[in-house]
Amino acid sequence: MATTLVILGATGDLTRRLLLPALYRLYTLDLLEPLEIVGYAMEDWSREQFIAHIKEGIPGLESHHDLKTWNEFSSHLEYRSGDLSPEKLKELGPLVPDNGIFYLALPPQLFGQAAEALGKAGLNDIQRGWRRLVIEKPFGWDLASAQVLREQIHREWDEEQVYRIDHFLGKETTQNLMVFRFANRFLEPIWNSAHIAQVQITYAETLGLEGRWRYYDAAGALRDMLQNHLMQLFTLTALEPLSVWSAEVLREHKVEVLRSVRPIPEGAVDRFAVRGQYTAGLIGGRAVPGYLQEPGIPPHSRTDTFAALKFYVDNWRWQGVPFYLRSGKRMAASYAEIAVQFRPVPGLPLGQRETPCNWLVFQIKPSEQMDLIVNAKRPGLGFEDRQVTLTTPYLQEGETEFSAYEQLLMDILEGDHAQFLRFDEVEWSWRILEPVLAAWKTGHPEPYEANSEGPAAQARLMEPGQSWRPLS
Ligand code: BG6
């Protein structure tokens, strides 16, 4: 049976920059089963125009051999123009004879309308084969809008047909979190509040708005990064071991973590959340404007370009362990990690001062690697200790890495839901953040200079004796 991928909104940035390069790489690696790809958008383009547009986004198409492969691949590309009316979408019917994937590369406010229209056009259901719908975060703007979106989608599509992408779930380090946690005997006995003192999840970017000011000013860091990407890294760090490897069990366990998060008290949001907004500074020796001076941003915008949260998970495993999450734009480094700090040892019988705590760090950026920070004897006379790092790059020589989109597109083609969000995961994440969203409707974010570690106020989240790890 043939499989057809229809991309709605195919003339946009996501399609050219991420989706088609990923599909093309999978094709060159001979990993794609036969696949027809149909671009669909409002632009009145010819098929040739669409192909030329996509080709510009494929890196390194130079040699004769590359071009031959590209020509083979592009013979499977089609283009149709049209709007999101069921009448117009119906015309796609003959192009999708059997299995079909409908990828909504559209502005998020159109997800509900497009999903319904595809259903009304009869594209959600067929006698043989399958039909799938793909959408990508943000899923709603808050709990209420996420619930409306779920209802809209479910009017025409079953939950099993829906693939909600959070591209962090396709990242190698995210996937490694589960493998590393559950494939190592030594870890599970100490992966709990008896041995772990705190967990810090940081995703710092030096990037600014990259031209996305309209979206970003309405969203802010909390909605853009923490509600989804960082919340996913958090659930995977905290979840219970799975009894079987299945998408449903995995997602059930993730929801269970979210349900156990202690609600943030409405009147005490400041003890659990900090927001910041960058001011002008120098990044890589280049002067960058402050957020309020960025083109398009209203001069009094109170959008958070940095957000930090503290959670407690009220279950047996994590009672009392703070989980700190933070992400910001225009920070001092492009640096991301999940860092787990272990409790101190009860004191060495060697007459020394306090021994520093161990850390296990899953570094995502700048390089994917795992670091175990331990104490060992300092060479020389006597019994001094010092910290050393046992480190390994994630990728070993000769190994092939896949991008998040390559991973996730393969999963969609294979019908594997494990790395996609179920509707209740999305809604629980929003539910946890509701008090913060409400509190942040008033007041202002703390300013922080571009190229810094973020607002000084983030320190107030930390428990006594704990501090944020530096971005390095
Ligand atoms: C996106 C956010 O979801 O993730 C961006 O909208 C952010 O603001 C990006 O820059 C970070 O992901 P990555 O994989 O590009 O580092």
PDB file of N, CA, C and O in Angstrom, residues 101-173:
ATOM      1  N   ILE A 101      -0.711  10.582   5.952  1.00  0.00           N
ATOM      2  CA  ILE A 101      -0.319  11.371   7.122  1.00  0.00           C
ATOM      3  C   ILE A 101      -0.598  12.832   6.780  1.00  0.00           C
ATOM      4  O   ILE A 101      -0.179  13.307   5.714  1.00  0.00           O
ATOM      5  N   PHE A 102      -1.264  13.532   7.667  1.00  0.00           N
ATOM      6  CA  PHE A 102      -1.541  14.953   7.447  1.00  0.00           C
ATOM      7  C   PHE A 102      -0.785  15.737   8.500  1.00  0.00           C
ATOM      8  O   PHE A 102      -1.089  15.668   9.685  1.00  0.00           O
ATOM      9  N   TYR A 103       0.237  16.436   8.054  1.00  0.00           N
ATOM     10  CA  TYR A 103       1.129  17.166   8.961  1.00  0.00           C
ATOM     11  C   TYR A 103       0.730  18.635   8.908  1.00  0.00           C
ATOM     12  O   TYR A 103       0.832  19.264   7.870  1.00  0.00           O
ATOM     13  N   LEU A 104       0.285  19.161  10.055  1.00  0.00           N
ATOM     14  CA  LEU A 104      -0.155  20.553  10.076  1.00  0.00           C
ATOM     15  C   LEU A 104       1.028  21.470  10.396  1.00  0.00           C
ATOM     16  O   LEU A 104       1.295  21.776  11.555  1.00  0.00           O
ATOM     17  N   ALA A 105       1.736  21.892   9.344  1.00  0.00           N
ATOM     18  CA  ALA A 105       2.845  22.846   9.528  1.00  0.00           C
ATOM     19  C   ALA A 105       2.253  24.255   9.429  1.00  0.00           C
ATOM     20  O   ALA A 105       2.675  25.070   8.612  1.00  0.00           O
ATOM     21  N   LEU A 106       1.273  24.493  10.269  1.00  0.00           N
ATOM     22  CA  LEU A 106       0.453  25.710  10.190  1.00  0.00           C
ATOM     23  C   LEU A 106       0.614  26.510  11.480  1.00  0.00           C
ATOM     24  O   LEU A 106       1.017  25.954  12.503  1.00  0.00           O
ATOM     25  N   PRO A 107       0.222  27.787  11.462  1.00  0.00           N
ATOM     26  CA  PRO A 107       0.195  28.503  12.749  1.00  0.00           C
ATOM     27  C   PRO A 107      -0.740  27.771  13.708  1.00  0.00           C
ATOM     28  O   PRO A 107      -1.804  27.287  13.298  1.00  0.00           O
ATOM     29  N   PRO A 108      -0.367  27.682  14.985  1.00  0.00           N
ATOM     30  CA  PRO A 108      -1.129  26.850  15.931  1.00  0.00           C
ATOM     31  C   PRO A 108      -2.603  27.227  16.056  1.00  0.00           C
ATOM     32  O   PRO A 108      -3.433  26.367  16.322  1.00  0.00           O
ATOM     33  N   GLN A 109      -2.932  28.494  15.809  1.00  0.00           N
ATOM     34  CA  GLN A 109      -4.345  28.877  15.942  1.00  0.00           C
ATOM     35  C   GLN A 109      -5.206  28.239  14.845  1.00  0.00           C
ATOM     36  O   GLN A 109      -6.432  28.276  14.920  1.00  0.00           O
ATOM     37  N   LEU A 110      -4.561  27.640  13.839  1.00  0.00           N
ATOM     38  CA  LEU A 110      -5.332  26.988  12.769  1.00  0.00           C
ATOM     39  C   LEU A 110      -5.450  25.474  12.959  1.00  0.00           C
ATOM     40  O   LEU A 110      -6.118  24.799  12.166  1.00  0.00           O
ATOM     41  N   PHE A 111      -4.796  24.912  13.996  1.00  0.00           N
ATOM     42  CA  PHE A 111      -4.802  23.451  14.171  1.00  0.00           C
ATOM     43  C   PHE A 111      -6.222  22.891  14.236  1.00  0.00           C
ATOM     44  O   PHE A 111      -6.556  21.922  13.558  1.00  0.00           O
ATOM     45  N   GLY A 112      -7.051  23.499  15.093  1.00  0.00           N
ATOM     46  CA  GLY A 112      -8.397  22.969  15.310  1.00  0.00           C
ATOM     47  C   GLY A 112      -9.207  22.997  14.024  1.00  0.00           C
ATOM     48  O   GLY A 112      -9.798  21.989  13.607  1.00  0.00           O
ATOM     49  N   GLN A 113      -9.178  24.156  13.389  1.00  0.00           N
ATOM     50  CA  GLN A 113      -9.942  24.335  12.147  1.00  0.00           C
ATOM     51  C   GLN A 113      -9.466  23.349  11.073  1.00  0.00           C
ATOM     52  O   GLN A 113     -10.277  22.693  10.404  1.00  0.00           O
ATOM     53  N   ALA A 114      -8.157  23.209  10.933  1.00  0.00           N
ATOM     54  CA  ALA A 114      -7.620  22.326   9.882  1.00  0.00           C
ATOM     55  C   ALA A 114      -7.974  20.868  10.175  1.00  0.00           C
ATOM     56  O   ALA A 114      -8.361  20.116   9.269  1.00  0.00           O
ATOM     57  N   ALA A 115      -7.854  20.474  11.447  1.00  0.00           N
ATOM     58  CA  ALA A 115      -8.159  19.075  11.799  1.00  0.00           C
ATOM     59  C   ALA A 115      -9.623  18.760  11.503  1.00  0.00           C
ATOM     60  O   ALA A 115      -9.946  17.700  10.944  1.00  0.00           O
ATOM     61  N   GLU A 116     -10.485  19.701  11.839  1.00  0.00           N
ATOM     62  CA  GLU A 116     -11.911  19.478  11.573  1.00  0.00           C
ATOM     63  C   GLU A 116     -12.187  19.424  10.075  1.00  0.00           C
ATOM     64  O   GLU A 116     -12.929  18.563   9.599  1.00  0.00           O
ATOM     65  N   ALA A 117     -11.587  20.371   9.352  1.00  0.00           N
ATOM     66  CA  ALA A 117     -11.851  20.439   7.911  1.00  0.00           C
ATOM     67  C   ALA A 117     -11.361  19.177   7.198  1.00  0.00           C
ATOM     68  O   ALA A 117     -12.030  18.656   6.295  1.00  0.00           O
ATOM     69  N   LEU A 118     -10.210  18.657   7.639  1.00  0.00           N
ATOM     70  CA  LEU A 118      -9.705  17.421   7.010  1.00  0.00           C
ATOM     71  C   LEU A 118     -10.704  16.291   7.243  1.00  0.00           C
ATOM     72  O   LEU A 118     -10.960  15.476   6.351  1.00  0.00           O
ATOM     73  N   GLY A 119     -11.255  16.257   8.443  1.00  0.00           N
ATOM     74  CA  GLY A 119     -12.249  15.225   8.753  1.00  0.00           C
ATOM     75  C   GLY A 119     -13.493  15.388   7.903  1.00  0.00           C
ATOM     76  O   GLY A 119     -13.988  14.423   7.314  1.00  0.00           O
ATOM     77  N   LYS A 120     -13.971  16.615   7.819  1.00  0.00           N
ATOM     78  CA  LYS A 120     -15.193  16.866   7.034  1.00  0.00           C
ATOM     79  C   LYS A 120     -14.970  16.550   5.557  1.00  0.00           C
ATOM     80  O   LYS A 120     -15.905  16.194   4.850  1.00  0.00           O
ATOM     81  N   ALA A 121     -13.712  16.688   5.124  1.00  0.00           N
ATOM     82  CA  ALA A 121     -13.397  16.356   3.724  1.00  0.00           C
ATOM     83  C   ALA A 121     -13.259  14.837   3.548  1.00  0.00           C
ATOM     84  O   ALA A 121     -12.953  14.357   2.459  1.00  0.00           O
ATOM     85  N   GLY A 122     -13.419  14.100   4.627  1.00  0.00           N
ATOM     86  CA  GLY A 122     -13.380  12.635   4.543  1.00  0.00           C
ATOM     87  C   GLY A 122     -11.971  12.074   4.473  1.00  0.00           C
ATOM     88  O   GLY A 122     -11.772  10.901   4.129  1.00  0.00           O
ATOM     89  N   LEU A 123     -10.979  12.898   4.855  1.00  0.00           N
ATOM     90  CA  LEU A 123      -9.594  12.417   4.721  1.00  0.00           C
ATOM     91  C   LEU A 123      -9.095  11.689   5.966  1.00  0.00           C
ATOM     92  O   LEU A 123      -7.979  11.181   5.994  1.00  0.00           O
ATOM     93  N   ASN A 124      -9.919  11.642   6.997  1.00  0.00           N
ATOM     94  CA  ASN A 124      -9.488  11.026   8.261  1.00  0.00           C
ATOM     95  C   ASN A 124      -9.772   9.527   8.327  1.00  0.00           C
ATOM     96  O   ASN A 124      -9.374   8.859   9.258  1.00  0.00           O
ATOM     97  N   ASP A 125     -10.483   9.027   7.360  1.00  0.00           N
ATOM     98  CA  ASP A 125     -10.978   7.663   7.482  1.00  0.00           C
ATOM     99  C   ASP A 125     -10.977   6.987   6.118  1.00  0.00           C
ATOM    100  O   ASP A 125     -11.384   7.598   5.132  1.00  0.00           O
ATOM    101  N   ILE A 126     -10.522   5.770   6.094  1.00  0.00           N
ATOM    102  CA  ILE A 126     -10.617   5.018   4.849  1.00  0.00           C
ATOM    103  C   ILE A 126     -10.939   3.566   5.147  1.00  0.00           C
ATOM    104  O   ILE A 126     -10.830   3.123   6.291  1.00  0.00           O
ATOM    105  N   GLN A 127     -11.269   2.846   4.131  1.00  0.00           N
ATOM    106  CA  GLN A 127     -11.619   1.436   4.305  1.00  0.00           C
ATOM    107  C   GLN A 127     -10.397   0.595   4.657  1.00  0.00           C
ATOM    108  O   GLN A 127     -10.436  -0.299   5.459  1.00  0.00           O
ATOM    109  N   ARG A 128      -9.280   0.898   3.996  1.00  0.00           N
ATOM    110  CA  ARG A 128      -8.077   0.105   4.255  1.00  0.00           C
ATOM    111  C   ARG A 128      -6.925   1.055   4.585  1.00  0.00           C
ATOM    112  O   ARG A 128      -6.961   2.221   4.199  1.00  0.00           O
ATOM    113  N   GLY A 129      -5.913   0.528   5.268  1.00  0.00           N
ATOM    114  CA  GLY A 129      -4.765   1.360   5.636  1.00  0.00           C
ATOM    115  C   GLY A 129      -5.097   2.266   6.807  1.00  0.00           C
ATOM    116  O   GLY A 129      -6.026   2.006   7.554  1.00  0.00           O
ATOM    117  N   TRP A 130      -4.325   3.304   6.970  1.00  0.00           N
ATOM    118  CA  TRP A 130      -4.502   4.184   8.136  1.00  0.00           C
ATOM    119  C   TRP A 130      -4.384   5.648   7.748  1.00  0.00           C
ATOM    120  O   TRP A 130      -3.844   5.989   6.708  1.00  0.00           O
ATOM    121  N   ARG A 131      -4.889   6.498   8.657  1.00  0.00           N
ATOM    122  CA  ARG A 131      -4.776   7.950   8.499  1.00  0.00           C
ATOM    123  C   ARG A 131      -4.243   8.532   9.795  1.00  0.00           C
ATOM    124  O   ARG A 131      -4.732   8.176  10.875  1.00  0.00           O
ATOM    125  N   ARG A 132      -3.280   9.436   9.715  1.00  0.00           N
ATOM    126  CA  ARG A 132      -2.677  10.024  10.917  1.00  0.00           C
ATOM    127  C   ARG A 132      -2.632  11.551  10.810  1.00  0.00           C
ATOM    128  O   ARG A 132      -2.486  12.080   9.707  1.00  0.00           O
ATOM    129  N   LEU A 133      -2.738  12.190  11.955  1.00  0.00           N
ATOM    130  CA  LEU A 133      -2.704  13.649  12.005  1.00  0.00           C
ATOM    131  C   LEU A 133      -1.522  14.069  12.887  1.00  0.00           C
ATOM    132  O   LEU A 133      -1.369  13.561  13.994  1.00  0.00           O
ATOM    133  N   VAL A 134      -0.706  14.999  12.382  1.00  0.00           N
ATOM    134  CA  VAL A 134       0.473  15.422  13.145  1.00  0.00           C
ATOM    135  C   VAL A 134       0.381  16.915  13.451  1.00  0.00           C
ATOM    136  O   VAL A 134       0.147  17.719  12.534  1.00  0.00           O
ATOM    137  N   ILE A 135       0.540  17.271  14.713  1.00  0.00           N
ATOM    138  CA  ILE A 135       0.624  18.679  15.070  1.00  0.00           C
ATOM    139  C   ILE A 135       1.821  18.878  15.987  1.00  0.00           C
ATOM    140  O   ILE A 135       2.316  17.938  16.595  1.00  0.00           O
ATOM    141  N   GLU A 136       2.266  20.102  16.041  1.00  0.00           N
ATOM    142  CA  GLU A 136       3.490  20.376  16.802  1.00  0.00           C
ATOM    143  C   GLU A 136       3.249  21.499  17.791  1.00  0.00           C
ATOM    144  O   GLU A 136       2.498  22.414  17.510  1.00  0.00           O
ATOM    145  N   LYS A 137       3.894  21.447  18.927  1.00  0.00           N
ATOM    146  CA  LYS A 137       3.664  22.445  19.974  1.00  0.00           C
ATOM    147  C   LYS A 137       3.753  23.870  19.425  1.00  0.00           C
ATOM    148  O   LYS A 137       4.508  24.097  18.491  1.00  0.00           O
ATOM    149  N   PRO A 138       3.058  24.857  19.941  1.00  0.00           N
ATOM    150  CA  PRO A 138       2.294  24.824  21.176  1.00  0.00           C
ATOM    151  C   PRO A 138       0.895  24.232  21.005  1.00  0.00           C
ATOM    152  O   PRO A 138       0.234  24.457  20.005  1.00  0.00           O
ATOM    153  N   PHE A 139       0.481  23.422  22.009  1.00  0.00           N
ATOM    154  CA  PHE A 139      -0.868  22.862  22.014  1.00  0.00           C
ATOM    155  C   PHE A 139      -1.689  23.705  22.972  1.00  0.00           C
ATOM    156  O   PHE A 139      -1.752  23.444  24.167  1.00  0.00           O
ATOM    157  N   GLY A 140      -2.280  24.738  22.447  1.00  0.00           N
ATOM    158  CA  GLY A 140      -3.049  25.650  23.291  1.00  0.00           C
ATOM    159  C   GLY A 140      -2.158  26.703  23.900  1.00  0.00           C
ATOM    160  O   GLY A 140      -0.920  26.673  23.747  1.00  0.00           O
ATOM    161  N   TRP A 141      -2.790  27.585  24.614  1.00  0.00           N
ATOM    162  CA  TRP A 141      -2.159  28.773  25.169  1.00  0.00           C
ATOM    163  C   TRP A 141      -2.198  28.739  26.684  1.00  0.00           C
ATOM    164  O   TRP A 141      -1.504  29.439  27.384  1.00  0.00           O
ATOM    165  N   ASP A 142      -3.126  27.911  27.176  1.00  0.00           N
ATOM    166  CA  ASP A 142      -3.338  27.699  28.606  1.00  0.00           C
ATOM    167  C   ASP A 142      -4.222  26.457  28.710  1.00  0.00           C
ATOM    168  O   ASP A 142      -4.527  25.840  27.679  1.00  0.00           O
ATOM    169  N   LEU A 143      -4.625  26.113  29.916  1.00  0.00           N
ATOM    170  CA  LEU A 143      -5.397  24.878  30.069  1.00  0.00           C
ATOM    171  C   LEU A 143      -6.709  24.922  29.276  1.00  0.00           C
ATOM    172  O   LEU A 143      -7.036  23.973  28.545  1.00  0.00           O
ATOM    173  N   ALA A 144      -7.420  26.035  29.365  1.00  0.00           N
ATOM    174  CA  ALA A 144      -8.730  26.110  28.709  1.00  0.00           C
ATOM    175  C   ALA A 144      -8.583  25.971  27.191  1.00  0.00           C
ATOM    176  O   ALA A 144      -9.320  25.196  26.549  1.00  0.00           O
ATOM    177  N   SER A 145      -7.625  26.674  26.602  1.00  0.00           N
ATOM    178  CA  SER A 145      -7.492  26.606  25.137  1.00  0.00           C
ATOM    179  C   SER A 145      -6.966  25.228  24.708  1.00  0.00           C
ATOM    180  O   SER A 145      -7.301  24.735  23.625  1.00  0.00           O
ATOM    181  N   ALA A 146      -6.157  24.584  25.558  1.00  0.00           N
ATOM    182  CA  ALA A 146      -5.693  23.226  25.224  1.00  0.00           C
ATOM    183  C   ALA A 146      -6.881  22.256  25.217  1.00  0.00           C
ATOM    184  O   ALA A 146      -6.959  21.345  24.384  1.00  0.00           O
ATOM    185  N   GLN A 147      -7.806  22.472  26.133  1.00  0.00           N
ATOM    186  CA  GLN A 147      -8.982  21.585  26.177  1.00  0.00           C
ATOM    187  C   GLN A 147      -9.888  21.825  24.973  1.00  0.00           C
ATOM    188  O   GLN A 147     -10.421  20.878  24.392  1.00  0.00           O
ATOM    189  N   VAL A 148     -10.014  23.085  24.568  1.00  0.00           N
ATOM    190  CA  VAL A 148     -10.818  23.389  23.378  1.00  0.00           C
ATOM    191  C   VAL A 148     -10.174  22.706  22.153  1.00  0.00           C
ATOM    192  O   VAL A 148     -10.856  22.080  21.337  1.00  0.00           O
ATOM    193  N   LEU A 149      -8.848  22.816  22.065  1.00  0.00           N
ATOM    194  CA  LEU A 149      -8.152  22.203  20.922  1.00  0.00           C
ATOM    195  C   LEU A 149      -8.364  20.690  20.909  1.00  0.00           C
ATOM    196  O   LEU A 149      -8.605  20.092  19.853  1.00  0.00           O
ATOM    197  N   ARG A 150      -8.286  20.080  22.092  1.00  0.00           N
ATOM    198  CA  ARG A 150      -8.507  18.630  22.140  1.00  0.00           C
ATOM    199  C   ARG A 150      -9.909  18.278  21.626  1.00  0.00           C
ATOM    200  O   ARG A 150     -10.074  17.381  20.812  1.00  0.00           O
ATOM    201  N   GLU A 151     -10.897  19.036  22.073  1.00  0.00           N
ATOM    202  CA  GLU A 151     -12.269  18.748  21.621  1.00  0.00           C
ATOM    203  C   GLU A 151     -12.393  18.913  20.117  1.00  0.00           C
ATOM    204  O   GLU A 151     -12.992  18.085  19.437  1.00  0.00           O
ATOM    205  N   GLN A 152     -11.811  19.977  19.605  1.00  0.00           N
ATOM    206  CA  GLN A 152     -11.894  20.220  18.150  1.00  0.00           C
ATOM    207  C   GLN A 152     -11.270  19.061  17.377  1.00  0.00           C
ATOM    208  O   GLN A 152     -11.845  18.563  16.418  1.00  0.00           O
ATOM    209  N   ILE A 153     -10.099  18.648  17.827  1.00  0.00           N
ATOM    210  CA  ILE A 153      -9.396  17.573  17.113  1.00  0.00           C
ATOM    211  C   ILE A 153     -10.187  16.271  17.211  1.00  0.00           C
ATOM    212  O   ILE A 153     -10.359  15.557  16.221  1.00  0.00           O
ATOM    213  N   HIS A 154     -10.702  16.009  18.398  1.00  0.00           N
ATOM    214  CA  HIS A 154     -11.379  14.724  18.600  1.00  0.00           C
ATOM    215  C   HIS A 154     -12.767  14.661  17.979  1.00  0.00           C
ATOM    216  O   HIS A 154     -13.375  13.594  17.955  1.00  0.00           O
ATOM    217  N   ARG A 155     -13.253  15.785  17.451  1.00  0.00           N
ATOM    218  CA  ARG A 155     -14.522  15.699  16.716  1.00  0.00           C
ATOM    219  C   ARG A 155     -14.370  14.820  15.473  1.00  0.00           C
ATOM    220  O   ARG A 155     -15.306  14.176  15.043  1.00  0.00           O
ATOM    221  N   GLU A 156     -13.187  14.834  14.893  1.00  0.00           N
ATOM    222  CA  GLU A 156     -12.998  14.093  13.637  1.00  0.00           C
ATOM    223  C   GLU A 156     -11.905  13.031  13.713  1.00  0.00           C
ATOM    224  O   GLU A 156     -11.797  12.205  12.825  1.00  0.00           O
ATOM    225  N   TRP A 157     -11.054  13.090  14.733  1.00  0.00           N
ATOM    226  CA  TRP A 157      -9.911  12.166  14.804  1.00  0.00           C
ATOM    227  C   TRP A 157      -9.908  11.440  16.148  1.00  0.00           C
ATOM    228  O   TRP A 157     -10.202  12.037  17.181  1.00  0.00           O
ATOM    229  N   ASP A 158      -9.538  10.161  16.103  1.00  0.00           N
ATOM    230  CA  ASP A 158      -9.372   9.419  17.357  1.00  0.00           C
ATOM    231  C   ASP A 158      -7.991   9.737  17.929  1.00  0.00           C
ATOM    232  O   ASP A 158      -7.056  10.023  17.169  1.00  0.00           O
ATOM    233  N   GLU A 159      -7.880   9.603  19.253  1.00  0.00           N
ATOM    234  CA  GLU A 159      -6.591   9.882  19.900  1.00  0.00           C
ATOM    235  C   GLU A 159      -5.466   9.038  19.262  1.00  0.00           C
ATOM    236  O   GLU A 159      -4.352   9.528  19.074  1.00  0.00           O
ATOM    237  N   GLU A 160      -5.749   7.789  18.902  1.00  0.00           N
ATOM    238  CA  GLU A 160      -4.678   6.919  18.336  1.00  0.00           C
ATOM    239  C   GLU A 160      -4.199   7.429  16.980  1.00  0.00           C
ATOM    240  O   GLU A 160      -3.160   7.003  16.489  1.00  0.00           O
ATOM    241  N   GLN A 161      -4.975   8.302  16.354  1.00  0.00           N
ATOM    242  CA  GLN A 161      -4.536   8.818  15.054  1.00  0.00           C
ATOM    243  C   GLN A 161      -3.672  10.070  15.187  1.00  0.00           C
ATOM    244  O   GLN A 161      -3.070  10.520  14.228  1.00  0.00           O
ATOM    245  N   VAL A 162      -3.627  10.623  16.398  1.00  0.00           N
ATOM    246  CA  VAL A 162      -2.998  11.940  16.568  1.00  0.00           C
ATOM    247  C   VAL A 162      -1.563  11.796  17.083  1.00  0.00           C
ATOM    248  O   VAL A 162      -1.316  11.078  18.060  1.00  0.00           O
ATOM    249  N   TYR A 163      -0.639  12.497  16.447  1.00  0.00           N
ATOM    250  CA  TYR A 163       0.771  12.517  16.854  1.00  0.00           C
ATOM    251  C   TYR A 163       1.122  13.953  17.220  1.00  0.00           C
ATOM    252  O   TYR A 163       1.203  14.813  16.343  1.00  0.00           O
ATOM    253  N   ARG A 164       1.290  14.218  18.535  1.00  0.00           N
ATOM    254  CA  ARG A 164       1.636  15.572  18.988  1.00  0.00           C
ATOM    255  C   ARG A 164       3.150  15.633  19.184  1.00  0.00           C
ATOM    256  O   ARG A 164       3.691  14.954  20.059  1.00  0.00           O
ATOM    257  N   ILE A 165       3.778  16.471  18.374  1.00  0.00           N
ATOM    258  CA  ILE A 165       5.250  16.536  18.410  1.00  0.00           C
ATOM    259  C   ILE A 165       5.749  17.545  19.439  1.00  0.00           C
ATOM    260  O   ILE A 165       5.291  18.675  19.474  1.00  0.00           O
ATOM    261  N   ASP A 166       6.682  17.090  20.267  1.00  0.00           N
ATOM    262  CA  ASP A 166       7.551  17.981  21.022  1.00  0.00           C
ATOM    263  C   ASP A 166       8.935  17.545  20.562  1.00  0.00           C
ATOM    264  O   ASP A 166       9.377  16.439  20.898  1.00  0.00           O
ATOM    265  N   HIS A 167       9.599  18.383  19.766  1.00  0.00           N
ATOM    266  CA  HIS A 167      10.798  17.859  19.085  1.00  0.00           C
ATOM    267  C   HIS A 167      11.898  17.445  20.069  1.00  0.00           C
ATOM    268  O   HIS A 167      12.792  16.684  19.707  1.00  0.00           O
ATOM    269  N   PHE A 168      11.818  17.888  21.339  1.00  0.00           N
ATOM    270  CA  PHE A 168      12.825  17.451  22.304  1.00  0.00           C
ATOM    271  C   PHE A 168      12.762  15.936  22.528  1.00  0.00           C
ATOM    272  O   PHE A 168      13.757  15.324  22.902  1.00  0.00           O
ATOM    273  N   LEU A 169      11.610  15.344  22.299  1.00  0.00           N
ATOM    274  CA  LEU A 169      11.507  13.887  22.486  1.00  0.00           C
ATOM    275  C   LEU A 169      12.243  13.122  21.389  1.00  0.00           C
ATOM    276  O   LEU A 169      12.472  11.921  21.505  1.00  0.00           O
ATOM    277  N   GLY A 170      12.599  13.834  20.322  1.00  0.00           N
ATOM    278  CA  GLY A 170      13.389  13.183  19.267  1.00  0.00           C
ATOM    279  C   GLY A 170      14.876  13.401  19.463  1.00  0.00           C
ATOM    280  O   GLY A 170      15.692  12.870  18.709  1.00  0.00           O
ATOM    281  N   LYS A 171      15.246  14.197  20.456  1.00  0.00           N
ATOM    282  CA  LYS A 171      16.685  14.449  20.670  1.00  0.00           C
ATOM    283  C   LYS A 171      17.325  13.213  21.298  1.00  0.00           C
ATOM    284  O   LYS A 171      16.733  12.564  22.156  1.00  0.00           O
ATOM    285  N   GLU A 172      18.560  12.963  20.896  1.00  0.00           N
ATOM    286  CA  GLU A 172      19.261  11.768  21.373  1.00  0.00           C
ATOM    287  C   GLU A 172      19.383  11.765  22.905  1.00  0.00           C
ATOM    288  O   GLU A 172      19.153  10.743  23.548  1.00  0.00           O
ATOM    289  N   THR A 173      19.757  12.909  23.472  1.00  0.00           N
ATOM    290  CA  THR A 173      19.962  12.920  24.931  1.00  0.00           C
ATOM    291  C   THR A 173      18.664  12.653  25.676  1.00  0.00           C
ATOM    292  O   THR A 173      18.667  12.004  26.727  1.00  0.00           O
TER     293      THR A 173
END
